[in-house]
Structure formats: structure tokens, C-alpha cells
PDB file of C-alpha atoms in Angstrom:
ATOM      1  CA  ALA A   1     -11.943  13.803   9.991  1.00  0.00           C
ATOM      2  CA  SER A   2      -8.830  13.992  12.162  1.00  0.00           C
ATOM      3  CA  HIS A   3     -11.129  14.701  15.105  1.00  0.00           C
ATOM      4  CA  GLY A   4     -13.828  12.262  13.943  1.00  0.00           C
ATOM      5  CA  PRO A   5     -14.740   8.866  15.334  1.00  0.00           C
ATOM      6  CA  ALA A   6     -11.541   7.174  16.495  1.00  0.00           C
ATOM      7  CA  GLN A   7     -12.999   3.719  15.859  1.00  0.00           C
ATOM      8  CA  ASP A   8     -13.383   4.390  12.117  1.00  0.00           C
ATOM      9  CA  CYS A   9     -11.200   2.182   9.938  1.00  0.00           C
ATOM     10  CA  VAL A  10      -8.846   3.287   7.178  1.00  0.00           C
ATOM     11  CA  VAL A  11     -11.593   2.892   4.581  1.00  0.00           C
ATOM     12  CA  ASP A  12     -13.878   5.270   6.475  1.00  0.00           C
ATOM     13  CA  LYS A  13     -11.041   7.707   7.092  1.00  0.00           C
ATOM     14  CA  ILE A  14     -10.125   7.870   3.395  1.00  0.00           C
ATOM     15  CA  ASP A  15     -13.730   8.796   2.600  1.00  0.00           C
ATOM     16  CA  GLU A  16     -13.888  11.318   5.466  1.00  0.00           C
ATOM     17  CA  PHE A  17     -10.612  13.046   4.577  1.00  0.00           C
ATOM     18  CA  ALA A  18     -11.495  13.081   0.851  1.00  0.00           C
ATOM     19  CA  ALA A  19     -14.800  14.780   1.711  1.00  0.00           C
ATOM     20  CA  GLU A  20     -12.964  17.372   3.825  1.00  0.00           C
ATOM     21  CA  LEU A  21     -10.523  17.942   1.007  1.00  0.00           C
ATOM     22  CA  ALA A  22     -13.384  18.431  -1.470  1.00  0.00           C
ATOM     23  CA  SER A  23     -15.380  20.818   0.695  1.00  0.00           C
ATOM     24  CA  PRO A  24     -14.804  24.522  -0.001  1.00  0.00           C
ATOM     25  CA  ALA A  25     -16.033  25.140   3.560  1.00  0.00           C
ATOM     26  CA  THR A  26     -13.025  23.323   5.034  1.00  0.00           C
ATOM     27  CA  ASP A  27     -10.403  25.679   6.444  1.00  0.00           C
ATOM     28  CA  PRO A  28      -7.320  25.730   4.155  1.00  0.00           C
ATOM     29  CA  SER A  29      -5.010  24.443   6.901  1.00  0.00           C
ATOM     30  CA  GLU A  30      -7.399  21.522   7.542  1.00  0.00           C
ATOM     31  CA  ARG A  31      -7.495  20.796   3.816  1.00  0.00           C
ATOM     32  CA  VAL A  32      -3.720  20.414   3.878  1.00  0.00           C
ATOM     33  CA  VAL A  33      -4.053  17.975   6.792  1.00  0.00           C
ATOM     34  CA  ALA A  34      -6.776  16.100   4.892  1.00  0.00           C
ATOM     35  CA  LEU A  35      -4.525  15.894   1.812  1.00  0.00           C
ATOM     36  CA  LYS A  36      -1.663  14.473   3.874  1.00  0.00           C
ATOM     37  CA  PHE A  37      -3.925  11.841   5.391  1.00  0.00           C
ATOM     38  CA  VAL A  38      -5.399  10.853   2.013  1.00  0.00           C
ATOM     39  CA  LEU A  39      -1.886  10.433   0.602  1.00  0.00           C
ATOM     40  CA  HIS A  40      -0.763   8.342   3.552  1.00  0.00           C
ATOM     41  CA  LEU A  41      -3.864   6.213   3.954  1.00  0.00           C
ATOM     42  CA  VAL A  42      -4.260   5.321   0.285  1.00  0.00           C
ATOM     43  CA  GLY A  43      -0.642   4.149   0.315  1.00  0.00           C
ATOM     44  CA  ASP A  44      -1.171   2.146   3.478  1.00  0.00           C
ATOM     45  CA  LEU A  45      -4.324   0.567   2.058  1.00  0.00           C
ATOM     46  CA  HIS A  46      -2.241  -0.950  -0.743  1.00  0.00           C
ATOM     47  CA  GLN A  47       0.535  -2.370   1.476  1.00  0.00           C
ATOM     48  CA  PRO A  48      -0.463  -6.027   1.942  1.00  0.00           C
ATOM     49  CA  LEU A  49       0.725  -6.336   5.532  1.00  0.00           C
ATOM     50  CA  HIS A  50      -1.478  -3.371   6.479  1.00  0.00           C
ATOM     51  CA  ALA A  51      -4.504  -5.220   5.133  1.00  0.00           C
ATOM     52  CA  ALA A  52      -4.103  -8.549   6.929  1.00  0.00           C
ATOM     53  CA  ASP A  53      -3.640  -9.897  10.423  1.00  0.00           C
ATOM     54  CA  ASP A  54      -1.609 -13.002  11.079  1.00  0.00           C
ATOM     55  CA  HIS A  55      -1.413 -12.082  14.767  1.00  0.00           C
ATOM     56  CA  ASP A  56       2.007 -10.583  14.046  1.00  0.00           C
ATOM     57  CA  ARG A  57       1.297  -6.837  14.082  1.00  0.00           C
ATOM     58  CA  GLY A  58       1.349  -6.625  10.284  1.00  0.00           C
ATOM     59  CA  GLY A  59       4.539  -8.632   9.918  1.00  0.00           C
ATOM     60  CA  ASN A  60       6.420  -6.658  12.582  1.00  0.00           C
ATOM     61  CA  ASP A  61       6.675  -9.732  14.829  1.00  0.00           C
ATOM     62  CA  LYS A  62       8.036 -11.993  12.082  1.00  0.00           C
ATOM     63  CA  ARG A  63      11.821 -11.950  11.668  1.00  0.00           C
ATOM     64  CA  ALA A  64      12.924 -12.532   8.096  1.00  0.00           C
ATOM     65  CA  SER A  65      16.067 -12.801   6.027  1.00  0.00           C
ATOM     66  CA  ALA A  66      16.883 -13.389   2.370  1.00  0.00           C
ATOM     67  CA  GLN A  67      20.032 -13.842   0.347  1.00  0.00           C
ATOM     68  CA  GLY A  68      21.617 -10.453  -0.321  1.00  0.00           C
ATOM     69  CA  PHE A  69      19.394  -8.573   2.131  1.00  0.00           C
ATOM     70  CA  PRO A  70      19.899  -7.481   5.719  1.00  0.00           C
ATOM     71  CA  ALA A  71      17.802  -9.346   8.276  1.00  0.00           C
ATOM     72  CA  GLY A  72      14.708  -7.513   9.439  1.00  0.00           C
ATOM     73  CA  THR A  73      11.020  -7.887   9.965  1.00  0.00           C
ATOM     74  CA  LEU A  74       8.670  -9.136   7.296  1.00  0.00           C
ATOM     75  CA  HIS A  75       6.945  -5.743   7.436  1.00  0.00           C
ATOM     76  CA  HIS A  76      10.258  -3.986   6.766  1.00  0.00           C
ATOM     77  CA  TYR A  77      10.841  -6.191   3.730  1.00  0.00           C
ATOM     78  CA  TRP A  78       7.459  -5.230   2.239  1.00  0.00           C
ATOM     79  CA  ASP A  79       7.824  -1.536   3.153  1.00  0.00           C
ATOM     80  CA  THR A  80      11.428  -1.096   2.059  1.00  0.00           C
ATOM     81  CA  GLU A  81      13.496  -3.972   0.686  1.00  0.00           C
ATOM     82  CA  PHE A  82      11.075  -5.098  -2.019  1.00  0.00           C
ATOM     83  CA  VAL A  83      10.444  -1.477  -3.049  1.00  0.00           C
ATOM     84  CA  GLU A  84      14.199  -0.904  -3.349  1.00  0.00           C
ATOM     85  CA  GLN A  85      14.366  -3.881  -5.722  1.00  0.00           C
ATOM     86  CA  LEU A  86      12.506  -1.732  -8.251  1.00  0.00           C
ATOM     87  CA  GLY A  87      15.524   0.562  -8.616  1.00  0.00           C
ATOM     88  CA  PRO A  88      17.525   3.314  -6.930  1.00  0.00           C
ATOM     89  CA  ASP A  89      15.796   6.363  -8.458  1.00  0.00           C
ATOM     90  CA  PRO A  90      12.191   7.083  -7.414  1.00  0.00           C
ATOM     91  CA  LYS A  91      11.493   9.115 -10.583  1.00  0.00           C
ATOM     92  CA  GLN A  92      12.710   6.292 -12.821  1.00  0.00           C
ATOM     93  CA  ILE A  93      10.662   3.788 -10.824  1.00  0.00           C
ATOM     94  CA  ALA A  94       7.567   5.964 -11.156  1.00  0.00           C
ATOM     95  CA  ASN A  95       8.071   6.400 -14.893  1.00  0.00           C
ATOM     96  CA  ALA A  96       8.622   2.662 -15.373  1.00  0.00           C
ATOM     97  CA  LEU A  97       5.516   1.786 -13.350  1.00  0.00           C
ATOM     98  CA  ILE A  98       3.396   4.352 -15.204  1.00  0.00           C
ATOM     99  CA  GLY A  99       4.646   2.994 -18.521  1.00  0.00           C
ATOM    100  CA  ARG A 100       3.431  -0.506 -17.637  1.00  0.00           C
ATOM    101  CA  ILE A 101      -0.129   0.523 -16.790  1.00  0.00           C
ATOM    102  CA  SER A 102      -2.403  -0.581 -19.624  1.00  0.00           C
ATOM    103  CA  ALA A 103      -5.751   0.901 -20.589  1.00  0.00           C
ATOM    104  CA  SER A 104      -7.338  -2.260 -19.183  1.00  0.00           C
ATOM    105  CA  ASP A 105      -5.483  -1.746 -15.860  1.00  0.00           C
ATOM    106  CA  LYS A 106      -6.752   1.838 -15.703  1.00  0.00           C
ATOM    107  CA  ARG A 107     -10.353   0.725 -16.220  1.00  0.00           C
ATOM    108  CA  THR A 108     -10.104  -2.141 -13.739  1.00  0.00           C
ATOM    109  CA  TRP A 109      -8.237  -0.236 -11.042  1.00  0.00           C
ATOM    110  CA  SER A 110     -10.589   2.754 -11.271  1.00  0.00           C
ATOM    111  CA  ARG A 111     -13.540   0.613 -10.232  1.00  0.00           C
ATOM    112  CA  GLY A 112     -14.760   0.135  -6.718  1.00  0.00           C
ATOM    113  CA  ALA A 113     -14.140   2.044  -3.560  1.00  0.00           C
ATOM    114  CA  PRO A 114     -11.573   1.908  -0.758  1.00  0.00           C
ATOM    115  CA  ALA A 115     -13.394  -1.033   0.878  1.00  0.00           C
ATOM    116  CA  ASP A 116     -13.030  -3.051  -2.341  1.00  0.00           C
ATOM    117  CA  TRP A 117      -9.387  -2.073  -2.644  1.00  0.00           C
ATOM    118  CA  ALA A 118      -8.716  -3.164   0.940  1.00  0.00           C
ATOM    119  CA  LEU A 119     -10.214  -6.597   0.232  1.00  0.00           C
ATOM    120  CA  GLU A 120      -8.107  -6.867  -2.901  1.00  0.00           C
ATOM    121  CA  THR A 121      -4.968  -6.015  -0.921  1.00  0.00           C
ATOM    122  CA  PHE A 122      -5.981  -8.545   1.726  1.00  0.00           C
ATOM    123  CA  ARG A 123      -5.964 -11.226  -0.974  1.00  0.00           C
ATOM    124  CA  VAL A 124      -2.394 -10.274  -1.922  1.00  0.00           C
ATOM    125  CA  ALA A 125      -1.416 -10.618   1.737  1.00  0.00           C
ATOM    126  CA  LYS A 126      -3.204 -13.939   2.127  1.00  0.00           C
ATOM    127  CA  ASP A 127      -1.991 -15.473  -1.127  1.00  0.00           C
ATOM    128  CA  ASP A 128       1.545 -14.092  -1.355  1.00  0.00           C
ATOM    129  CA  ALA A 129       2.842 -12.131   1.640  1.00  0.00           C
ATOM    130  CA  TYR A 130       1.748 -14.814   4.110  1.00  0.00           C
ATOM    131  CA  GLY A 131       0.660 -17.623   1.802  1.00  0.00           C
ATOM    132  CA  GLN A 132       4.060 -18.034   0.177  1.00  0.00           C
ATOM    133  CA  LEU A 133       6.117 -17.766   3.375  1.00  0.00           C
ATOM    134  CA  PRO A 134       8.374 -20.744   3.917  1.00  0.00           C
ATOM    135  CA  PRO A 135       8.128 -22.498   7.280  1.00  0.00           C
ATOM    136  CA  PRO A 136      10.072 -20.728  10.031  1.00  0.00           C
ATOM    137  CA  ASN A 137      13.432 -22.113  11.094  1.00  0.00           C
ATOM    138  CA  GLU A 138      14.160 -23.434  14.596  1.00  0.00           C
ATOM    139  CA  ARG A 139      14.581 -19.849  15.871  1.00  0.00           C
ATOM    140  CA  GLY A 140      11.207 -18.825  14.444  1.00  0.00           C
ATOM    141  CA  SER A 141      12.743 -16.738  11.655  1.00  0.00           C
ATOM    142  CA  TYR A 142      11.688 -16.945   8.007  1.00  0.00           C
ATOM    143  CA  ARG A 143      14.327 -17.422   5.309  1.00  0.00           C
ATOM    144  CA  LEU A 144      12.713 -15.931   2.216  1.00  0.00           C
ATOM    145  CA  THR A 145      13.408 -17.764  -1.031  1.00  0.00           C
ATOM    146  CA  ASN A 146      14.412 -16.071  -4.273  1.00  0.00           C
ATOM    147  CA  ASP A 147      10.952 -16.952  -5.623  1.00  0.00           C
ATOM    148  CA  TYR A 148       9.301 -15.243  -2.646  1.00  0.00           C
ATOM    149  CA  VAL A 149      11.411 -12.103  -3.203  1.00  0.00           C
ATOM    150  CA  ALA A 150      10.559 -12.075  -6.923  1.00  0.00           C
ATOM    151  CA  THR A 151       6.818 -12.494  -6.287  1.00  0.00           C
ATOM    152  CA  ALA A 152       6.834  -9.859  -3.552  1.00  0.00           C
ATOM    153  CA  THR A 153       8.726  -7.401  -5.758  1.00  0.00           C
ATOM    154  CA  ARG A 154       6.159  -7.882  -8.560  1.00  0.00           C
ATOM    155  CA  ASP A 155       3.346  -7.471  -6.026  1.00  0.00           C
ATOM    156  CA  VAL A 156       4.904  -4.270  -4.687  1.00  0.00           C
ATOM    157  CA  ALA A 157       5.195  -2.840  -8.207  1.00  0.00           C
ATOM    158  CA  THR A 158       1.556  -3.655  -8.910  1.00  0.00           C
ATOM    159  CA  GLN A 159       0.349  -2.325  -5.557  1.00  0.00           C
ATOM    160  CA  LEU A 160       2.278   0.936  -6.016  1.00  0.00           C
ATOM    161  CA  SER A 161       0.747   1.330  -9.472  1.00  0.00           C
ATOM    162  CA  LYS A 162      -2.755   0.682  -8.154  1.00  0.00           C
ATOM    163  CA  ALA A 163      -2.216   3.085  -5.260  1.00  0.00           C
ATOM    164  CA  GLY A 164      -1.057   5.813  -7.622  1.00  0.00           C
ATOM    165  CA  MET A 165      -4.011   5.352  -9.972  1.00  0.00           C
ATOM    166  CA  ARG A 166      -6.490   5.292  -7.127  1.00  0.00           C
ATOM    167  CA  LEU A 167      -4.923   8.248  -5.371  1.00  0.00           C
ATOM    168  CA  ALA A 168      -5.213  10.246  -8.589  1.00  0.00           C
ATOM    169  CA  LEU A 169      -8.852   9.170  -8.858  1.00  0.00           C
ATOM    170  CA  ILE A 170      -9.616  10.323  -5.302  1.00  0.00           C
ATOM    171  CA  LEU A 171      -7.746  13.608  -5.721  1.00  0.00           C
ATOM    172  CA  ASN A 172      -9.360  14.361  -9.074  1.00  0.00           C
ATOM    173  CA  ARG A 173     -12.779  13.780  -7.529  1.00  0.00           C
ATOM    174  CA  ALA A 174     -11.998  15.815  -4.421  1.00  0.00           C
ATOM    175  CA  LEU A 175     -10.225  18.710  -6.101  1.00  0.00           C
ATOM    176  CA  GLY A 176     -11.683  18.632  -9.564  1.00  0.00           C
ATOM    177  CA  GLN A 177      -9.301  18.098 -12.460  1.00  0.00           C
ATOM    178  CA  GLY A 178      -7.253  21.236 -12.932  1.00  0.00           C
ATOM    179  CA  SER A 179      -9.251  23.269 -10.420  1.00  0.00           C
ATOM    180  CA  GLY A 180      -6.165  24.538  -8.604  1.00  0.00           C
ATOM    181  CA  ARG A 181      -8.273  25.091  -5.497  1.00  0.00           C
ATOM    182  CA  MET A 182      -5.458  24.341  -3.079  1.00  0.00           C
TER     183      MET A 182
END
């Protein structure tokens, strides 16, 4: 898949790398590469600014600031600042997020395929990441409100949870539960 059609989108690449990962005929070193790409791409698919285009390079061209945060790009806020609002310890964050996933969430989030998940993430970008942005100031920068930060932090928690569930789904399918083939 890493040498496959360059024009393929993230959705296609997730499927291609998952198939490589699942195939016993794939060289072990290529399976490791496929695993790394699946991990990365499933995460990216759930980051709202990776799933939308406001002609701003995924938020990289929008300067933003918020009370109590360093100024940066909108993309940086969604990649880092809002994630850091969940807590300082990644293990505690993971445990807290896992603890909030209901049986209904598991059923709902296990449906569909990467194309469906990308459209879902696009809606988060449209409705919240871009849809809730305040108007830019005279310098073209966006001053994020406390409500925006709170909504984005909730969205990030949900998107991380969905990404984790869906990554597990893909890996279980590709590797077989408990197969230990890697």
C-alpha cells in the first residue's frame, strides 16, 4: 500500500494497509509499516480539521487564541491544546475515555467503514470546528470563546474514543483476536 496509487485517499489507504496487515503473505517488515500507517491514518481520520477544507490547509492558515492558551493555529489547537485539556497523564485520559464508552456507543461506533467515519468527522468539522468559530478580528485572527474551547474539548474526547474503538475493530479484523501473528 505504501507503494500503491498515490492518488488514493485516506479511506482507501486504511483499507489497503489493513489488507496488507491481514495478509500472511506480506513480508513481516512491510506488515510493521502497514501497522504504523493504520495507526496514524485512523487517528487522522478522526481529527476534524483533517476531514474538512475551509481553504485554510486544515486550519493551519487560521491564527487562533483563547484565554489561558498560547496563540497558535486552529489546527494546533485541535491537535494539541484541546487534547491537553483532557488531563496531563495519557494513561489516565485513556482510562477515563474508555470508562465513558457505553454499550450503545460500542454498537454505534462499530458500524460503517472508514468512508462513513470520514463523513461523520466532516460533520464535526462543519458544525463545531468551523461552524462555531467566532468572526475573525481586524488582524484576521480568531479569539476562541470559552464555549468554543469546551465544545472542542468534548469533541476531541469523543473523537479519540471513536478512533480507539475503530482502530481496535480494524486491528482485530486484520490480525484476528489474540492471534499473536505479529
